[in-house]
């Protein structure tokens, strides 16, 4: 079972929900928690654990072999991403722009652009009580999150048996990275806040889920702070409301210190257990 | 003319609420740009009229003309993204997987493949409630947030500022440390980092600061909800000192921020509060720090 936790925008409580669900569920069955928010992975502040393994992630980019090149310019012509440019007597490669499509390399008449690996980030695996925790992290300045997200998911599928419960903490937003992180999930939980910003971003996320034809439900975080528009929206759109997490300054303080809210605050633990019950009723767990 | 960009590394730090407050304080002096195109929210506070818009095209996806295709399978062989599907000897493209690299088109022996430019969203020029202009955009669902739309929004904002002789361009930057935020930062005169005193907030701030250093930009910092954790707040303050980041202000935890937002207002227009007062002072400070640009 694969559950992705997503939101239209960052800062709504995705990581809070992912880490706490993983922790509470792990008390009855083994769980794999994966942080796919590779630009800013934050789950590790709550799930510390021991490092089991770490591996670098590479993407393939072309490397210019000056001696073989006849300066025909074909590489520049085929590259759709302006990642290879022929400038007078030289061919320049812009690593960060390259999408690793191999076109320039394989279509070079002289084999003057062999592909080599280039390091874009890393995947680290931790163990914390009964949680297996995997984190993908992009190097600063790298522009493409998608290949690292794909490889992190791949890593998890290879390392763990298929019948295990996998929880993915997805990147925020509605563009390619989220799609990569949610397209294979069996169920998606969208986290939002009961405010106009929250509702607006939620409607965008819902559009994406409908486009992907995914089953999904909603959790409202910081419940009590704004208004009831999100609840009305869920009713009108017939989207299951899986539960709410109350707004408390104590929660913000515990979060700041990197504490799991389910261990720090009893009210929140109760709220999270209700969400787990509802997930069972929806036959997700 | 000075270009001020507000960023936060990660969402949820109050970046948009604070930027919108500054937009109200700047009044008619500024052109506003919302570069958080993936989930643009500033319009909820500034009430743009969506008067002018244009479609935005960026990137391509392959398309196979079935009448011409002779089913040789070459396209499928070369595609590194599993975007070509072969169903009963019928080749077609899975758009969601297609990166638009055009390799398949290059190798198709009968020219059956065309690359189709993608409509990735819309961008707008609107009049807002302070009687100035705002440039903003809406990215299509699942579109590639490549930073190009962000660059477009910025470029149009700059053009408007020049045409209307405005002194300030105030930009709500993109979240994260990837391509869109790089686009939001290029050409900036001053960067304001909004952060929260949480372990993750401080960590994200350091990561985004690494990025700012690459651009050699002058930066200032606003610590939002500083009293949620005084210890980390102090660490942030020290970090600013060490790295020559101006500490602009520290704002207390206050639910009035959210309450104002729920009524469609910035805190500046809502009710008198400590935050309002601090934001007014912050804006004056920012104007001073950016004098001479
Ligand atoms: S295609 Fe090959 S030979 Fe031609 S310019 Fe590029 S690297 Fe040189
Ligand atoms: S591999 Fe593809 S994207 Fe990368 S430089 Fe070559 S043609 Fe461009
Ligand atoms: S354009 Fe590139 S990614 Fe798209 S189908 Fe062709 S080879 Fe595959
Ligand atoms: S390469 Fe061209 S002709 Fe061959 S299967 Fe693909 S589209 Fe058809």
JSON list of N, CA and C in Angstrom, two decimals, chain A residues 6-52:
[
{"chain": "A", "resi": 6, "resn": "UNK", "atom": "N", "xyz": [0.29, 15.04, 0.30]},
{"chain": "A", "resi": 6, "resn": "UNK", "atom": "CA", "xyz": [0.62, 16.18, -0.57]},
{"chain": "A", "resi": 6, "resn": "UNK", "atom": "C", "xyz": [-0.16, 17.41, -0.13]},
{"chain": "A", "resi": 7, "resn": "UNK", "atom": "N", "xyz": [0.17, 18.55, -0.73]},
{"chain": "A", "resi": 7, "resn": "UNK", "atom": "CA", "xyz": [-0.59, 19.77, -0.48]},
{"chain": "A", "resi": 7, "resn": "UNK", "atom": "C", "xyz": [-0.31, 20.73, -1.62]},
{"chain": "A", "resi": 8, "resn": "UNK", "atom": "N", "xyz": [-1.24, 21.64, -1.86]},
{"chain": "A", "resi": 8, "resn": "UNK", "atom": "CA", "xyz": [-1.05, 22.58, -2.96]},
{"chain": "A", "resi": 8, "resn": "UNK", "atom": "C", "xyz": [0.14, 23.49, -2.70]},
{"chain": "A", "resi": 9, "resn": "UNK", "atom": "N", "xyz": [0.49, 23.64, -1.44]},
{"chain": "A", "resi": 9, "resn": "UNK", "atom": "CA", "xyz": [1.52, 24.61, -1.09]},
{"chain": "A", "resi": 9, "resn": "UNK", "atom": "C", "xyz": [2.28, 24.13, 0.13]},
{"chain": "A", "resi": 10, "resn": "UNK", "atom": "N", "xyz": [3.49, 24.56, 0.30]},
{"chain": "A", "resi": 10, "resn": "UNK", "atom": "CA", "xyz": [4.28, 24.16, 1.46]},
{"chain": "A", "resi": 10, "resn": "UNK", "atom": "C", "xyz": [3.78, 24.78, 2.74]},
{"chain": "A", "resi": 11, "resn": "UNK", "atom": "N", "xyz": [4.21, 24.23, 3.86]},
{"chain": "A", "resi": 11, "resn": "UNK", "atom": "CA", "xyz": [3.92, 24.84, 5.14]},
{"chain": "A", "resi": 11, "resn": "UNK", "atom": "C", "xyz": [2.53, 24.58, 5.69]},
{"chain": "A", "resi": 12, "resn": "UNK", "atom": "N", "xyz": [1.79, 23.63, 5.10]},
{"chain": "A", "resi": 12, "resn": "UNK", "atom": "CA", "xyz": [0.45, 23.38, 5.61]},
{"chain": "A", "resi": 12, "resn": "UNK", "atom": "C", "xyz": [0.44, 22.27, 6.65]},
{"chain": "A", "resi": 13, "resn": "UNK", "atom": "N", "xyz": [1.55, 21.55, 6.80]},
{"chain": "A", "resi": 13, "resn": "UNK", "atom": "CA", "xyz": [1.57, 20.49, 7.79]},
{"chain": "A", "resi": 13, "resn": "UNK", "atom": "C", "xyz": [1.74, 19.09, 7.20]},
{"chain": "A", "resi": 14, "resn": "UNK", "atom": "N", "xyz": [2.20, 19.04, 5.96]},
{"chain": "A", "resi": 14, "resn": "UNK", "atom": "CA", "xyz": [2.44, 17.76, 5.29]},
{"chain": "A", "resi": 14, "resn": "UNK", "atom": "C", "xyz": [3.42, 16.90, 6.07]},
{"chain": "A", "resi": 15, "resn": "UNK", "atom": "N", "xyz": [4.54, 17.51, 6.43]},
{"chain": "A", "resi": 15, "resn": "UNK", "atom": "CA", "xyz": [5.58, 16.76, 7.13]},
{"chain": "A", "resi": 15, "resn": "UNK", "atom": "C", "xyz": [5.09, 16.33, 8.51]},
{"chain": "A", "resi": 16, "resn": "UNK", "atom": "N", "xyz": [4.35, 17.21, 9.17]},
{"chain": "A", "resi": 16, "resn": "UNK", "atom": "CA", "xyz": [3.78, 16.87, 10.47]},
{"chain": "A", "resi": 16, "resn": "UNK", "atom": "C", "xyz": [2.92, 15.62, 10.34]},
{"chain": "A", "resi": 17, "resn": "UNK", "atom": "N", "xyz": [2.04, 15.62, 9.36]},
{"chain": "A", "resi": 17, "resn": "UNK", "atom": "CA", "xyz": [1.14, 14.49, 9.20]},
{"chain": "A", "resi": 17, "resn": "UNK", "atom": "C", "xyz": [1.90, 13.22, 8.82]},
{"chain": "A", "resi": 18, "resn": "UNK", "atom": "N", "xyz": [2.82, 13.34, 7.88]},
{"chain": "A", "resi": 18, "resn": "UNK", "atom": "CA", "xyz": [3.54, 12.16, 7.40]},
{"chain": "A", "resi": 18, "resn": "UNK", "atom": "C", "xyz": [4.34, 11.52, 8.54]},
{"chain": "A", "resi": 19, "resn": "UNK", "atom": "N", "xyz": [5.08, 12.33, 9.29]},
{"chain": "A", "resi": 19, "resn": "UNK", "atom": "CA", "xyz": [5.94, 11.76, 10.33]},
{"chain": "A", "resi": 19, "resn": "UNK", "atom": "C", "xyz": [5.10, 11.17, 11.47]},
{"chain": "A", "resi": 20, "resn": "UNK", "atom": "N", "xyz": [4.04, 11.88, 11.84]},
{"chain": "A", "resi": 20, "resn": "UNK", "atom": "CA", "xyz": [3.24, 11.39, 12.96]},
{"chain": "A", "resi": 20, "resn": "UNK", "atom": "C", "xyz": [2.42, 10.16, 12.59]},
{"chain": "A", "resi": 21, "resn": "UNK", "atom": "N", "xyz": [1.87, 10.12, 11.38]},
{"chain": "A", "resi": 21, "resn": "UNK", "atom": "CA", "xyz": [1.15, 8.92, 10.96]},
{"chain": "A", "resi": 21, "resn": "UNK", "atom": "C", "xyz": [2.11, 7.74, 10.95]},
{"chain": "A", "resi": 22, "resn": "UNK", "atom": "N", "xyz": [3.29, 7.96, 10.39]},
{"chain": "A", "resi": 22, "resn": "UNK", "atom": "CA", "xyz": [4.26, 6.88, 10.32]},
{"chain": "A", "resi": 22, "resn": "UNK", "atom": "C", "xyz": [4.58, 6.38, 11.73]},
{"chain": "A", "resi": 23, "resn": "UNK", "atom": "N", "xyz": [4.77, 7.32, 12.64]},
{"chain": "A", "resi": 23, "resn": "UNK", "atom": "CA", "xyz": [5.13, 6.93, 14.01]},
{"chain": "A", "resi": 23, "resn": "UNK", "atom": "C", "xyz": [4.00, 6.14, 14.68]},
{"chain": "A", "resi": 24, "resn": "UNK", "atom": "N", "xyz": [2.78, 6.66, 14.59]},
{"chain": "A", "resi": 24, "resn": "UNK", "atom": "CA", "xyz": [1.66, 5.98, 15.27]},
{"chain": "A", "resi": 24, "resn": "UNK", "atom": "C", "xyz": [1.37, 4.62, 14.65]},
{"chain": "A", "resi": 25, "resn": "UNK", "atom": "N", "xyz": [1.39, 4.55, 13.33]},
{"chain": "A", "resi": 25, "resn": "UNK", "atom": "CA", "xyz": [1.09, 3.28, 12.67]},
{"chain": "A", "resi": 25, "resn": "UNK", "atom": "C", "xyz": [2.20, 2.26, 12.94]},
{"chain": "A", "resi": 26, "resn": "UNK", "atom": "N", "xyz": [3.42, 2.75, 13.05]},
{"chain": "A", "resi": 26, "resn": "UNK", "atom": "CA", "xyz": [4.55, 1.83, 13.25]},
{"chain": "A", "resi": 26, "resn": "UNK", "atom": "C", "xyz": [4.45, 1.07, 14.57]},
{"chain": "A", "resi": 27, "resn": "UNK", "atom": "N", "xyz": [3.57, 1.54, 15.46]},
{"chain": "A", "resi": 27, "resn": "UNK", "atom": "CA", "xyz": [3.43, 0.81, 16.72]},
{"chain": "A", "resi": 27, "resn": "UNK", "atom": "C", "xyz": [2.65, -0.49, 16.55]},
{"chain": "A", "resi": 28, "resn": "UNK", "atom": "N", "xyz": [1.94, -0.62, 15.42]},
{"chain": "A", "resi": 28, "resn": "UNK", "atom": "CA", "xyz": [1.26, -1.89, 15.19]},
{"chain": "A", "resi": 28, "resn": "UNK", "atom": "C", "xyz": [1.77, -2.65, 13.97]},
{"chain": "A", "resi": 29, "resn": "UNK", "atom": "N", "xyz": [2.30, -1.91, 12.98]},
{"chain": "A", "resi": 29, "resn": "UNK", "atom": "CA", "xyz": [2.85, -2.64, 11.83]},
{"chain": "A", "resi": 29, "resn": "UNK", "atom": "C", "xyz": [4.01, -1.85, 11.24]},
{"chain": "A", "resi": 30, "resn": "UNK", "atom": "N", "xyz": [4.95, -2.55, 10.60]},
{"chain": "A", "resi": 30, "resn": "UNK", "atom": "CA", "xyz": [6.13, -1.84, 10.08]},
{"chain": "A", "resi": 30, "resn": "UNK", "atom": "C", "xyz": [5.77, -0.85, 8.96]},
{"chain": "A", "resi": 31, "resn": "UNK", "atom": "N", "xyz": [6.48, 0.26, 8.94]},
{"chain": "A", "resi": 31, "resn": "UNK", "atom": "CA", "xyz": [6.17, 1.34, 8.02]},
{"chain": "A", "resi": 31, "resn": "UNK", "atom": "C", "xyz": [7.46, 1.84, 7.36]},
{"chain": "A", "resi": 32, "resn": "UNK", "atom": "N", "xyz": [7.35, 2.22, 6.10]},
{"chain": "A", "resi": 32, "resn": "UNK", "atom": "CA", "xyz": [8.46, 2.91, 5.46]},
{"chain": "A", "resi": 32, "resn": "UNK", "atom": "C", "xyz": [8.02, 4.35, 5.20]},
{"chain": "A", "resi": 33, "resn": "UNK", "atom": "N", "xyz": [8.73, 5.30, 5.77]},
{"chain": "A", "resi": 33, "resn": "UNK", "atom": "CA", "xyz": [8.43, 6.71, 5.52]},
{"chain": "A", "resi": 33, "resn": "UNK", "atom": "C", "xyz": [9.49, 7.25, 4.56]},
{"chain": "A", "resi": 34, "resn": "UNK", "atom": "N", "xyz": [9.05, 7.90, 3.48]},
{"chain": "A", "resi": 34, "resn": "UNK", "atom": "CA", "xyz": [10.00, 8.41, 2.51]},
{"chain": "A", "resi": 34, "resn": "UNK", "atom": "C", "xyz": [9.80, 9.90, 2.31]},
{"chain": "A", "resi": 35, "resn": "UNK", "atom": "N", "xyz": [10.85, 10.68, 2.47]},
{"chain": "A", "resi": 35, "resn": "UNK", "atom": "CA", "xyz": [10.74, 12.12, 2.25]},
{"chain": "A", "resi": 35, "resn": "UNK", "atom": "C", "xyz": [11.11, 12.43, 0.81]},
{"chain": "A", "resi": 36, "resn": "UNK", "atom": "N", "xyz": [10.09, 12.78, 0.03]},
{"chain": "A", "resi": 36, "resn": "UNK", "atom": "CA", "xyz": [10.32, 13.08, -1.39]},
{"chain": "A", "resi": 36, "resn": "UNK", "atom": "C", "xyz": [10.35, 14.57, -1.66]},
{"chain": "A", "resi": 37, "resn": "UNK", "atom": "N", "xyz": [10.29, 15.38, -0.60]},
{"chain": "A", "resi": 37, "resn": "UNK", "atom": "CA", "xyz": [10.38, 16.82, -0.77]},
{"chain": "A", "resi": 37, "resn": "UNK", "atom": "C", "xyz": [11.87, 17.14, -0.90]},
{"chain": "A", "resi": 38, "resn": "UNK", "atom": "N", "xyz": [12.45, 16.69, -2.01]},
{"chain": "A", "resi": 38, "resn": "UNK", "atom": "CA", "xyz": [13.91, 16.62, -2.12]},
{"chain": "A", "resi": 38, "resn": "UNK", "atom": "C", "xyz": [14.62, 17.98, -2.11]},
{"chain": "A", "resi": 39, "resn": "UNK", "atom": "N", "xyz": [13.87, 19.05, -2.41]},
{"chain": "A", "resi": 39, "resn": "UNK", "atom": "CA", "xyz": [14.51, 20.37, -2.35]},
{"chain": "A", "resi": 39, "resn": "UNK", "atom": "C", "xyz": [14.73, 20.79, -0.90]},
{"chain": "A", "resi": 40, "resn": "UNK", "atom": "N", "xyz": [13.78, 20.48, -0.05]},
{"chain": "A", "resi": 40, "resn": "UNK", "atom": "CA", "xyz": [13.86, 20.85, 1.36]},
{"chain": "A", "resi": 40, "resn": "UNK", "atom": "C", "xyz": [13.33, 19.70, 2.21]},
{"chain": "A", "resi": 41, "resn": "UNK", "atom": "N", "xyz": [14.03, 18.58, 2.29]},
{"chain": "A", "resi": 41, "resn": "UNK", "atom": "CA", "xyz": [13.49, 17.48, 3.10]},
{"chain": "A", "resi": 41, "resn": "UNK", "atom": "C", "xyz": [13.55, 17.82, 4.58]},
{"chain": "A", "resi": 42, "resn": "UNK", "atom": "N", "xyz": [12.42, 17.79, 5.25]},
{"chain": "A", "resi": 42, "resn": "UNK", "atom": "CA", "xyz": [12.36, 18.20, 6.65]},
{"chain": "A", "resi": 42, "resn": "UNK", "atom": "C", "xyz": [11.92, 17.10, 7.61]},
{"chain": "A", "resi": 43, "resn": "UNK", "atom": "N", "xyz": [11.53, 15.94, 7.08]},
{"chain": "A", "resi": 43, "resn": "UNK", "atom": "CA", "xyz": [11.05, 14.88, 7.98]},
{"chain": "A", "resi": 43, "resn": "UNK", "atom": "C", "xyz": [12.11, 14.48, 8.99]},
{"chain": "A", "resi": 44, "resn": "UNK", "atom": "N", "xyz": [13.37, 14.59, 8.60]},
{"chain": "A", "resi": 44, "resn": "UNK", "atom": "CA", "xyz": [14.45, 14.13, 9.48]},
{"chain": "A", "resi": 44, "resn": "UNK", "atom": "C", "xyz": [14.54, 14.91, 10.79]},
{"chain": "A", "resi": 45, "resn": "UNK", "atom": "N", "xyz": [13.91, 16.07, 10.86]},
{"chain": "A", "resi": 45, "resn": "UNK", "atom": "CA", "xyz": [13.93, 16.80, 12.13]},
{"chain": "A", "resi": 45, "resn": "UNK", "atom": "C", "xyz": [13.05, 16.11, 13.16]},
{"chain": "A", "resi": 46, "resn": "UNK", "atom": "N", "xyz": [12.14, 15.26, 12.67]},
{"chain": "A", "resi": 46, "resn": "UNK", "atom": "CA", "xyz": [11.20, 14.60, 13.59]},
{"chain": "A", "resi": 46, "resn": "UNK", "atom": "C", "xyz": [11.49, 13.11, 13.74]},
{"chain": "A", "resi": 47, "resn": "UNK", "atom": "N", "xyz": [12.02, 12.51, 12.69]},
{"chain": "A", "resi": 47, "resn": "UNK", "atom": "CA", "xyz": [12.37, 11.09, 12.72]},
{"chain": "A", "resi": 47, "resn": "UNK", "atom": "C", "xyz": [13.89, 11.05, 12.65]},
{"chain": "A", "resi": 48, "resn": "UNK", "atom": "N", "xyz": [14.53, 10.91, 13.80]},
{"chain": "A", "resi": 48, "resn": "UNK", "atom": "CA", "xyz": [15.99, 11.03, 13.78]},
{"chain": "A", "resi": 48, "resn": "UNK", "atom": "C", "xyz": [16.66, 9.72, 13.36]},
{"chain": "A", "resi": 49, "resn": "UNK", "atom": "N", "xyz": [16.65, 8.76, 14.25]},
{"chain": "A", "resi": 49, "resn": "UNK", "atom": "CA", "xyz": [17.10, 7.42, 13.88]},
{"chain": "A", "resi": 49, "resn": "UNK", "atom": "C", "xyz": [18.58, 7.27, 13.56]},
{"chain": "A", "resi": 50, "resn": "UNK", "atom": "N", "xyz": [18.96, 6.02, 13.30]},
{"chain": "A", "resi": 50, "resn": "UNK", "atom": "CA", "xyz": [20.35, 5.73, 12.94]},
{"chain": "A", "resi": 50, "resn": "UNK", "atom": "C", "xyz": [20.48, 5.58, 11.45]},
{"chain": "A", "resi": 51, "resn": "UNK", "atom": "N", "xyz": [21.57, 6.11, 10.95]},
{"chain": "A", "resi": 51, "resn": "UNK", "atom": "CA", "xyz": [21.81, 6.00, 9.51]},
{"chain": "A", "resi": 51, "resn": "UNK", "atom": "C", "xyz": [22.22, 4.57, 9.17]},
{"chain": "A", "resi": 52, "resn": "UNK", "atom": "N", "xyz": [21.56, 3.98, 8.19]},
{"chain": "A", "resi": 52, "resn": "UNK", "atom": "CA", "xyz": [21.87, 2.60, 7.79]},
{"chain": "A", "resi": 52, "resn": "UNK", "atom": "C", "xyz": [22.73, 2.63, 6.53]}
]
